[in-house]
């Protein structure tokens, strides 16, 4: 799976146990600019260094796997957890989106005035 967004935060590498380390990357994802989503990706073990060359504000494409697992507490209640595990992060050229937007030509204005027709006359 892939997603494009802007780097919002880069976490420090966390040594969880003697043999396990992880690192988080927060990406702002604005499919709808009014409702920006902040998506947390994690990299584990030898992949924690894939976030090293990133800076806050970089436009990126994150390739990731969706992982899920159950956890049962002492009372026997099972809870499910999801993780987005990043395996590649590619910086995008900041001009890519503006160039794509410029590739769409402007539409000429359309005259929607009635042109003297009776406004009460419906077409159906």
Coordinates of C-alpha atoms in Angstrom, one line a residue:
X1 CA 0.0 0.0 0.0
X2 CA 1.1 3.6 -0.6
X3 CA 0.0 7.0 0.6
X4 CA 1.3 10.5 -0.2
X5 CA 1.5 13.3 2.4
X6 CA 3.7 15.7 4.2
X7 CA 6.1 14.8 7.0
X8 CA 4.6 16.2 10.2
X9 CA 6.9 14.6 12.8
X10 CA 9.9 12.2 12.9
X11 CA 10.3 10.2 16.1
X12 CA 13.5 9.1 17.8
X13 CA 14.5 5.5 17.6
X14 CA 13.2 3.6 20.7
X15 CA 15.0 0.5 22.0
X16 CA 11.9 -1.4 23.2
X17 CA 13.8 -4.5 24.3
X18 CA 17.4 -5.7 23.9
X19 CA 16.5 -7.2 20.5
X20 CA 13.7 -4.9 19.3
X21 CA 13.8 -1.2 18.2
X22 CA 11.2 0.9 16.4
X23 CA 10.7 4.5 15.2
X24 CA 7.6 6.5 14.3
X25 CA 6.8 8.8 11.4
X26 CA 3.8 11.1 11.5
X27 CA 2.5 12.1 8.0
X28 CA -0.2 14.7 7.4
X29 CA -2.6 13.3 4.8
X30 CA -5.0 15.8 3.2
X31 CA -7.3 14.0 0.9
X32 CA -9.8 16.6 1.9
X33 CA -7.8 19.8 3.0
X34 CA -10.6 20.7 5.4
X35 CA -10.0 17.5 7.4
X36 CA -6.3 16.7 7.6
X37 CA -5.5 13.3 9.0
X38 CA -2.3 12.6 10.9
X39 CA -1.2 9.0 10.1
X40 CA 1.4 7.2 12.3
X41 CA 3.7 4.8 10.5
X42 CA 6.3 2.7 12.3
X43 CA 9.6 1.2 11.1
X44 CA 11.2 -1.6 13.0
X45 CA 14.6 -3.2 13.5
X46 CA 17.0 -2.4 10.6
X47 CA 14.4 -0.3 8.8
X48 CA 14.4 2.5 11.4
X49 CA 17.0 4.3 9.3
X50 CA 14.6 4.9 6.4
X51 CA 13.4 8.0 8.1
X52 CA 17.0 9.5 8.5
X53 CA 17.0 11.6 5.4
X54 CA 13.6 13.2 6.0
X55 CA 12.8 16.6 7.3
X56 CA 9.5 18.1 8.6
X57 CA 7.6 19.5 5.7
X58 CA 8.9 17.1 3.1
X59 CA 6.4 15.7 0.6
X60 CA 6.7 11.9 0.7
X61 CA 5.2 8.7 -0.5
X62 CA 5.2 6.0 2.1
X63 CA 5.0 2.3 1.1
X64 CA 3.7 0.2 4.0
X65 CA 2.1 -3.0 5.2
X66 CA -1.1 -3.1 7.3
X67 CA -0.6 -5.4 10.2
X68 CA -3.2 -6.5 12.8
X69 CA -3.0 -8.6 15.9
X70 CA -5.2 -9.6 18.9
X71 CA -4.2 -9.2 22.6
X72 CA -6.2 -10.8 25.4
X73 CA -6.0 -9.2 28.9
X74 CA -6.1 -11.0 32.3
X75 CA -9.9 -10.9 32.3
X76 CA -10.1 -12.7 28.9
X77 CA -11.2 -9.6 26.9
X78 CA -9.6 -9.6 23.5
X79 CA -8.6 -6.3 21.9
X80 CA -7.3 -5.8 18.3
X81 CA -4.5 -3.5 17.3
X82 CA -3.5 -2.3 13.9
X83 CA -0.1 -1.1 12.7
X84 CA 1.1 0.6 9.6
X85 CA 4.6 -0.7 9.1
X86 CA 6.6 1.4 6.6
X87 CA 9.2 -0.3 4.4
X88 CA 10.1 2.5 2.0
X89 CA 9.8 6.3 2.0
X90 CA 10.3 8.3 -1.1
X91 CA 10.7 12.1 -1.1
X92 CA 8.6 13.7 -3.8
X93 CA 9.5 16.9 -5.7
X94 CA 7.7 19.8 -4.2
X95 CA 6.8 21.0 -7.6
X96 CA 5.1 17.8 -8.7
X97 CA 1.6 18.7 -7.4
X98 CA 1.8 22.3 -8.8
X99 CA 2.9 21.0 -12.2
X100 CA 0.1 18.6 -12.3
X101 CA -2.4 21.3 -11.4
X102 CA -1.0 23.6 -14.1
X103 CA -1.4 20.8 -16.7
X104 CA -5.2 21.2 -16.5
X105 CA -6.1 24.1 -18.7
X106 CA -8.5 26.8 -17.4
X107 CA -12.0 26.5 -18.7
X108 CA -13.4 29.6 -20.5
X109 CA -16.2 31.4 -18.6
X110 CA -19.7 30.2 -19.4
X111 CA -22.6 32.6 -19.7
X112 CA -25.4 31.2 -17.7
X113 CA -27.7 34.2 -18.0
X114 CA -31.2 33.5 -19.4
X115 CA -30.6 35.6 -22.5
X116 CA -34.2 36.9 -22.5
X117 CA -35.9 33.6 -21.9
X118 CA -38.7 33.3 -19.5
X119 CA -37.2 32.2 -16.1
X120 CA -40.4 30.5 -15.0
X121 CA -40.3 28.1 -17.9
X122 CA -38.8 24.9 -16.6
X123 CA -37.1 22.5 -19.2
X124 CA -39.1 19.4 -18.0

